[in-house]
Amino acid sequence: MSLPSGYSIRELKASDHTNGILDVLSGLTTVGTVTANAFESIFKQWSTLKLSNGSNVYNPLVIVDSNGKVVATGMVFIEEKLIHSGGLVGHIEDIAVDSSQQGKSLGKFLIKELSLIAKRSGAYKVILDCSESNVKFYEKCGYKEAGVEMQIRYD
Amino acid sequence: MSLPSGYSIRELKASDHTNGILDVLSGLTTVGTVTANAFESIFKQWSTLKLSNGSNVYNPLVIVDSNGKVVATGMVFIEEKLIHSGGLVGHIEDIAVDSSQQGKSLGKFLIKELSLIAKRSGAYKVILDCSESNVKFYEKCGYKEAGVEMQIRYD
């Protein structure tokens, strides 16, 4: 499994604010206003949070095309628990692929890399929540149904 | 809605290692070995992690009986996102009530308090994953089905 020629995957950078990531995320959900300052502040906050073992809590990735433009993004953050002998759990969040980039398996590549980051951090499992219509996609990525997501919204 | 006479709810303390919390959690899942040192180290780690707005990332609660023994516990940790204008999401995890304490609505009280912590932190939603058999309980707590939990396990 590989990326199309000229595409590459890397960690998110503070300078990616103007690189198309917000456009890509807006295909997923409401992005709202995220100024360059707010972007940098969130990025900085993410970067400072560490686990007991020194690994990063937040691990945001982007796939960029040959022009350096963000065409896909995803996050895995790591939770530190008491259970499972002080175990770690990866949470995959906010997976988005630009609508013009379908059919290139960018989402699958991203999920594989995010899962690996969690595994290397020492997580005993990685979880994510998705809609019923995306279950088949995540099964192709090696995921299995594990439960029901419940929510209360305050917005 | 209130706790039984003599019961109270409070934040987890580092000294709760010997207070019954691990027994309560062992009713939920594998706890494994968590020494007093490991417990303190995880507790300390949780306490140091802050959001951009200064709130705690990890918010572990316990309900104690009139002898100060832990009879229920639960956690909400807060994720900081780019989407929703740099929005916050509460994740409720590791809800456990001692099996001898059923029928006192301790779980419902705990969920209400954890959800409130997330709301007060500024979260636009709180989510949790549960088994199909617990959906009705969480609906009584005000939660609605929102999606499917998927997982890969490495243990």
mmCIF file of N, CA and C in Angstrom, chain A residues 50-53 57 78-89 124, chain B residues 12-17 21-22 25 30-49 56-60 75 77 94:
data_model
loop_
_atom_site.group_PDB
_atom_site.id
_atom_site.type_symbol
_atom_site.label_atom_id
_atom_site.label_comp_id
_atom_site.label_asym_id
_atom_site.label_seq_id
_atom_site.Cartn_x
_atom_site.Cartn_y
_atom_site.Cartn_z
ATOM 1 N N LYS A 50 2.200 15.722 26.977
ATOM 2 C CA LYS A 50 2.971 14.470 26.876
ATOM 3 C C LYS A 50 2.385 13.409 27.807
ATOM 4 N N LEU A 51 2.551 12.150 27.427
ATOM 5 C CA LEU A 51 2.204 11.010 28.272
ATOM 6 C C LEU A 51 3.322 10.749 29.272
ATOM 7 N N SER A 52 3.041 9.908 30.293
ATOM 8 C CA SER A 52 4.069 9.506 31.261
ATOM 9 C C SER A 52 5.298 8.942 30.565
ATOM 10 N N ASN A 53 5.095 8.241 29.437
ATOM 11 C CA ASN A 53 6.230 7.625 28.743
ATOM 12 C C ASN A 53 6.937 8.591 27.783
ATOM 13 N N VAL A 57 0.671 13.288 23.320
ATOM 14 C CA VAL A 57 -0.754 12.977 23.473
ATOM 15 C C VAL A 57 -1.454 13.137 22.117
ATOM 16 N N ILE A 78 -3.796 10.093 22.473
ATOM 17 C CA ILE A 78 -3.594 8.930 23.335
ATOM 18 C C ILE A 78 -4.062 9.239 24.750
ATOM 19 N N GLU A 79 -4.924 8.370 25.249
ATOM 20 C CA GLU A 79 -5.466 8.493 26.611
ATOM 21 C C GLU A 79 -4.690 7.564 27.545
ATOM 22 N N GLU A 80 -4.387 8.073 28.740
ATOM 23 C CA GLU A 80 -3.668 7.283 29.750
ATOM 24 C C GLU A 80 -4.671 6.850 30.822
ATOM 25 N N LYS A 81 -4.775 5.542 31.048
ATOM 26 C CA LYS A 81 -5.797 5.008 31.946
ATOM 27 C C LYS A 81 -5.188 4.396 33.203
ATOM 28 N N LEU A 82 -6.047 4.134 34.209
ATOM 29 C CA LEU A 82 -5.638 3.303 35.349
ATOM 30 C C LEU A 82 -5.742 1.821 34.985
ATOM 31 N N ILE A 83 -6.845 1.471 34.310
ATOM 32 C CA ILE A 83 -7.101 0.059 33.989
ATOM 33 C C ILE A 83 -6.045 -0.477 33.016
ATOM 34 N N HIS A 84 -6.019 -1.785 32.854
ATOM 35 C CA HIS A 84 -5.023 -2.443 32.005
ATOM 36 C C HIS A 84 -3.603 -2.029 32.424
ATOM 37 N N SER A 85 -3.356 -2.080 33.745
ATOM 38 C CA SER A 85 -2.036 -1.771 34.321
ATOM 39 C C SER A 85 -1.525 -0.404 33.896
ATOM 40 N N GLY A 86 -2.373 0.590 33.960
ATOM 41 C CA GLY A 86 -1.985 1.933 33.507
ATOM 42 C C GLY A 86 -1.860 1.966 31.994
ATOM 43 N N GLY A 87 -2.830 1.375 31.308
ATOM 44 C CA GLY A 87 -2.753 1.209 29.849
ATOM 45 C C GLY A 87 -3.062 2.466 29.058
ATOM 46 N N LEU A 88 -2.668 2.444 27.788
ATOM 47 C CA LEU A 88 -2.912 3.563 26.877
ATOM 48 C C LEU A 88 -3.911 3.152 25.803
ATOM 49 N N VAL A 89 -4.775 4.116 25.434
ATOM 50 C CA VAL A 89 -5.751 3.872 24.364
ATOM 51 C C VAL A 89 -5.649 4.997 23.342
ATOM 52 N N TYR A 124 -2.875 -0.356 24.033
ATOM 53 C CA TYR A 124 -3.368 -1.734 23.922
ATOM 54 C C TYR A 124 -4.555 -1.829 22.969
ATOM 55 N N LEU B 12 -11.044 12.509 42.358
ATOM 56 C CA LEU B 12 -10.102 11.465 42.780
ATOM 57 C C LEU B 12 -8.889 12.113 43.450
ATOM 58 N N LYS B 13 -8.341 11.438 44.484
ATOM 59 C CA LYS B 13 -7.120 11.917 45.139
ATOM 60 C C LYS B 13 -6.015 10.871 44.967
ATOM 61 N N ALA B 14 -4.768 11.326 45.061
ATOM 62 C CA ALA B 14 -3.631 10.402 44.911
ATOM 63 C C ALA B 14 -3.676 9.309 45.973
ATOM 64 N N SER B 15 -4.266 9.629 47.133
ATOM 65 C CA SER B 15 -4.317 8.667 48.233
ATOM 66 C C SER B 15 -5.444 7.639 48.082
ATOM 67 N N ASP B 16 -6.218 7.741 47.004
ATOM 68 C CA ASP B 16 -7.334 6.801 46.814
ATOM 69 C C ASP B 16 -6.882 5.409 46.380
ATOM 70 N N HIS B 17 -5.580 5.215 46.168
ATOM 71 C CA HIS B 17 -5.079 3.902 45.738
ATOM 72 C C HIS B 17 -5.541 2.783 46.658
ATOM 73 N N ILE B 21 -10.777 1.925 44.920
ATOM 74 C CA ILE B 21 -11.079 2.268 43.520
ATOM 75 C C ILE B 21 -10.683 1.145 42.561
ATOM 76 N N LEU B 22 -9.565 0.474 42.828
ATOM 77 C CA LEU B 22 -9.124 -0.582 41.904
ATOM 78 C C LEU B 22 -10.086 -1.778 41.957
ATOM 79 N N LEU B 25 -13.049 -0.750 39.849
ATOM 80 C CA LEU B 25 -12.720 -0.825 38.416
ATOM 81 C C LEU B 25 -12.616 -2.268 37.926
ATOM 82 N N THR B 30 -10.272 -5.645 33.040
ATOM 83 C CA THR B 30 -8.967 -6.009 33.573
ATOM 84 C C THR B 30 -8.282 -4.777 34.149
ATOM 85 N N VAL B 31 -7.909 -4.839 35.425
ATOM 86 C CA VAL B 31 -7.168 -3.725 36.014
ATOM 87 C C VAL B 31 -5.667 -4.031 35.987
ATOM 88 N N GLY B 32 -5.306 -5.289 36.206
ATOM 89 C CA GLY B 32 -3.889 -5.661 36.209
ATOM 90 C C GLY B 32 -3.202 -5.128 37.444
ATOM 91 N N THR B 33 -1.879 -4.988 37.354
ATOM 92 C CA THR B 33 -1.110 -4.503 38.498
ATOM 93 C C THR B 33 -0.963 -2.984 38.426
ATOM 94 N N VAL B 34 -1.478 -2.303 39.433
ATOM 95 C CA VAL B 34 -1.280 -0.855 39.542
ATOM 96 C C VAL B 34 -0.770 -0.597 40.965
ATOM 97 N N THR B 35 0.555 -0.504 41.097
ATOM 98 C CA THR B 35 1.156 -0.270 42.409
ATOM 99 C C THR B 35 0.820 1.146 42.883
ATOM 100 N N ALA B 36 1.069 1.408 44.178
ATOM 101 C CA ALA B 36 0.834 2.748 44.722
ATOM 102 C C ALA B 36 1.655 3.780 43.949
ATOM 103 N N ASN B 37 2.899 3.404 43.598
ATOM 104 C CA ASN B 37 3.761 4.307 42.823
ATOM 105 C C ASN B 37 3.189 4.596 41.440
ATOM 106 N N ALA B 38 2.751 3.536 40.766
ATOM 107 C CA ALA B 38 2.183 3.687 39.415
ATOM 108 C C ALA B 38 0.925 4.553 39.481
ATOM 109 N N PHE B 39 0.104 4.292 40.496
ATOM 110 C CA PHE B 39 -1.134 5.058 40.679
ATOM 111 C C PHE B 39 -0.833 6.541 40.838
ATOM 112 N N GLU B 40 0.148 6.840 41.696
ATOM 113 C CA GLU B 40 0.521 8.236 41.954
ATOM 114 C C GLU B 40 1.085 8.900 40.710
ATOM 115 N N SER B 41 1.863 8.117 39.954
ATOM 116 C CA SER B 41 2.489 8.652 38.746
ATOM 117 C C SER B 41 1.432 8.979 37.686
ATOM 118 N N ILE B 42 0.437 8.099 37.517
ATOM 119 C CA ILE B 42 -0.648 8.365 36.556
ATOM 120 C C ILE B 42 -1.472 9.560 37.035
ATOM 121 N N PHE B 43 -1.768 9.569 38.336
ATOM 122 C CA PHE B 43 -2.548 10.673 38.913
ATOM 123 C C PHE B 43 -1.859 12.013 38.677
ATOM 124 N N LYS B 44 -0.542 12.019 38.894
ATOM 125 C CA LYS B 44 0.266 13.234 38.724
ATOM 126 C C LYS B 44 0.240 13.686 37.257
ATOM 127 N N GLN B 45 0.404 12.702 36.366
ATOM 128 C CA GLN B 45 0.390 12.980 34.929
ATOM 129 C C GLN B 45 -0.938 13.617 34.531
ATOM 130 N N TRP B 46 -2.033 13.005 34.970
ATOM 131 C CA TRP B 46 -3.369 13.547 34.687
ATOM 132 C C TRP B 46 -3.467 14.999 35.156
ATOM 133 N N SER B 47 -2.942 15.265 36.364
ATOM 134 C CA SER B 47 -3.104 16.590 36.979
ATOM 135 C C SER B 47 -2.336 17.679 36.237
ATOM 136 N N THR B 48 -1.253 17.300 35.554
ATOM 137 C CA THR B 48 -0.419 18.317 34.897
ATOM 138 C C THR B 48 -0.995 18.753 33.543
ATOM 139 N N LEU B 49 -1.861 17.927 32.937
ATOM 140 C CA LEU B 49 -2.328 18.246 31.586
ATOM 141 C C LEU B 49 -3.474 19.257 31.624
ATOM 142 N N ASN B 56 -8.725 21.434 33.409
ATOM 143 C CA ASN B 56 -8.064 20.130 33.414
ATOM 144 C C ASN B 56 -8.477 19.300 32.209
ATOM 145 N N VAL B 57 -7.497 18.576 31.628
ATOM 146 C CA VAL B 57 -7.813 17.602 30.582
ATOM 147 C C VAL B 57 -8.535 16.406 31.213
ATOM 148 N N TYR B 58 -7.973 15.865 32.290
ATOM 149 C CA TYR B 58 -8.537 14.685 32.955
ATOM 150 C C TYR B 58 -9.336 15.088 34.186
ATOM 151 N N ASN B 59 -10.527 14.588 34.299
ATOM 152 C CA ASN B 59 -11.399 14.897 35.430
ATOM 153 C C ASN B 59 -11.982 13.604 36.003
ATOM 154 N N PRO B 60 -11.201 12.911 36.858
ATOM 155 C CA PRO B 60 -11.696 11.670 37.456
ATOM 156 C C PRO B 60 -12.491 11.950 38.733
ATOM 157 N N MET B 75 -14.671 8.911 34.696
ATOM 158 C CA MET B 75 -13.717 9.902 34.183
ATOM 159 C C MET B 75 -14.344 10.664 33.025
ATOM 160 N N PHE B 77 -12.448 13.080 30.127
ATOM 161 C CA PHE B 77 -11.302 13.884 29.677
ATOM 162 C C PHE B 77 -11.731 14.713 28.481
ATOM 163 N N ASP B 94 -14.578 4.698 31.482
ATOM 164 C CA ASP B 94 -14.311 3.894 32.678
ATOM 165 C C ASP B 94 -15.260 4.189 33.844
#
